[in-house]
Amino acid sequence: MNYQYSYYQMDTEIDGVGVCATYGIRFSCGKDCITDIRDVSTDRDTVSEIVRQLNRNAVSPIHASEVIIDLIG
């Protein structure tokens, strides 16, 4: 199966900080198969690098959350 990851930006209210941009990861394996992992990080470069690694290694969605946790600590 062909997995494709991308990232997206959204505005999130953070207590004590206010509204700021956060980045999530979107997983797609076809038209009817889309899953979002919201609020991964406030750093776009970090999320972009995670997406590059997930796509490069063709990580399945079952293992993607483990990879994300390992990469952001």
mmCIF file of C-alpha atoms in Angstrom:
data_model
loop_
_atom_site.group_PDB
_atom_site.id
_atom_site.type_symbol
_atom_site.label_atom_id
_atom_site.label_comp_id
_atom_site.label_asym_id
_atom_site.label_seq_id
_atom_site.Cartn_x
_atom_site.Cartn_y
_atom_site.Cartn_z
ATOM 1 C CA MET A 1 0.000 0.000 0.000
ATOM 2 C CA ASN A 2 1.223 3.510 -0.791
ATOM 3 C CA TYR A 3 1.404 5.716 2.318
ATOM 4 C CA GLN A 4 1.783 9.484 2.043
ATOM 5 C CA TYR A 5 2.426 11.904 4.896
ATOM 6 C CA SER A 6 2.184 15.691 4.813
ATOM 7 C CA TYR A 7 2.058 18.438 7.414
ATOM 8 C CA TYR A 8 -0.365 21.270 7.925
ATOM 9 C CA GLN A 9 -0.576 24.423 10.051
ATOM 10 C CA MET A 10 -3.401 25.391 12.363
ATOM 11 C CA ASP A 11 -3.922 28.054 15.015
ATOM 12 C CA THR A 12 -4.131 26.654 18.536
ATOM 13 C CA GLU A 13 -4.946 28.353 21.836
ATOM 14 C CA ILE A 14 -2.183 27.571 24.336
ATOM 15 C CA ASP A 15 -2.811 28.429 27.989
ATOM 16 C CA GLY A 16 -0.636 31.301 29.140
ATOM 17 C CA VAL A 17 0.664 31.945 25.633
ATOM 18 C CA GLY A 18 -2.357 32.749 23.480
ATOM 19 C CA VAL A 19 -2.987 31.683 19.924
ATOM 20 C CA CYS A 20 0.008 30.346 18.044
ATOM 21 C CA ALA A 21 0.702 28.223 15.000
ATOM 22 C CA THR A 22 0.977 24.503 15.589
ATOM 23 C CA TYR A 23 1.697 21.839 13.028
ATOM 24 C CA GLY A 24 0.063 18.484 12.551
ATOM 25 C CA ILE A 25 0.751 15.483 10.372
ATOM 26 C CA ARG A 26 -1.739 14.112 7.861
ATOM 27 C CA PHE A 27 -1.570 10.503 6.734
ATOM 28 C CA SER A 28 -3.194 9.461 3.487
ATOM 29 C CA CYS A 29 -3.455 6.079 1.802
ATOM 30 C CA GLY A 30 -6.116 7.002 -0.729
ATOM 31 C CA LYS A 31 -9.196 9.119 -1.171
ATOM 32 C CA ASP A 32 -11.140 7.592 1.731
ATOM 33 C CA CYS A 33 -8.228 6.985 4.073
ATOM 34 C CA ILE A 34 -7.049 10.195 5.754
ATOM 35 C CA THR A 35 -5.976 10.565 9.386
ATOM 36 C CA ASP A 36 -4.677 13.674 11.157
ATOM 37 C CA ILE A 37 -2.324 13.788 14.120
ATOM 38 C CA ARG A 38 -2.926 17.259 15.519
ATOM 39 C CA ASP A 39 -0.619 19.566 17.464
ATOM 40 C CA VAL A 40 2.603 17.627 16.933
ATOM 41 C CA SER A 41 4.815 20.685 17.463
ATOM 42 C CA THR A 42 4.988 24.459 17.191
ATOM 43 C CA ASP A 43 8.194 24.110 15.153
ATOM 44 C CA ARG A 44 7.509 23.707 11.433
ATOM 45 C CA ASP A 45 11.023 22.474 10.644
ATOM 46 C CA THR A 46 10.692 19.643 13.173
ATOM 47 C CA VAL A 47 7.375 18.498 11.726
ATOM 48 C CA SER A 48 8.679 18.844 8.174
ATOM 49 C CA GLU A 49 11.658 16.618 9.022
ATOM 50 C CA ILE A 50 9.388 14.009 10.642
ATOM 51 C CA VAL A 51 7.233 13.954 7.495
ATOM 52 C CA ARG A 52 10.338 13.533 5.311
ATOM 53 C CA GLN A 53 11.485 10.574 7.400
ATOM 54 C CA LEU A 54 8.049 8.928 7.453
ATOM 55 C CA ASN A 55 7.754 9.215 3.663
ATOM 56 C CA ARG A 56 11.347 8.178 2.964
ATOM 57 C CA ASN A 57 11.029 5.042 5.109
ATOM 58 C CA ALA A 58 7.445 4.234 4.027
ATOM 59 C CA VAL A 59 6.379 3.893 7.661
ATOM 60 C CA SER A 60 2.974 2.305 8.119
ATOM 61 C CA PRO A 61 0.369 4.279 10.088
ATOM 62 C CA ILE A 62 0.510 1.638 12.807
ATOM 63 C CA HIS A 63 4.147 2.546 13.507
ATOM 64 C CA ALA A 64 4.001 6.264 12.653
ATOM 65 C CA SER A 65 2.951 7.376 16.141
ATOM 66 C CA GLU A 66 5.897 5.491 17.670
ATOM 67 C CA VAL A 67 8.293 7.160 15.229
ATOM 68 C CA ILE A 68 6.821 10.604 15.958
ATOM 69 C CA ILE A 69 7.136 10.100 19.721
ATOM 70 C CA ASP A 70 10.739 8.903 19.331
ATOM 71 C CA LEU A 71 11.661 11.928 17.197
ATOM 72 C CA ILE A 72 10.076 14.643 19.360
ATOM 73 C CA GLY A 73 10.754 13.006 22.713
#
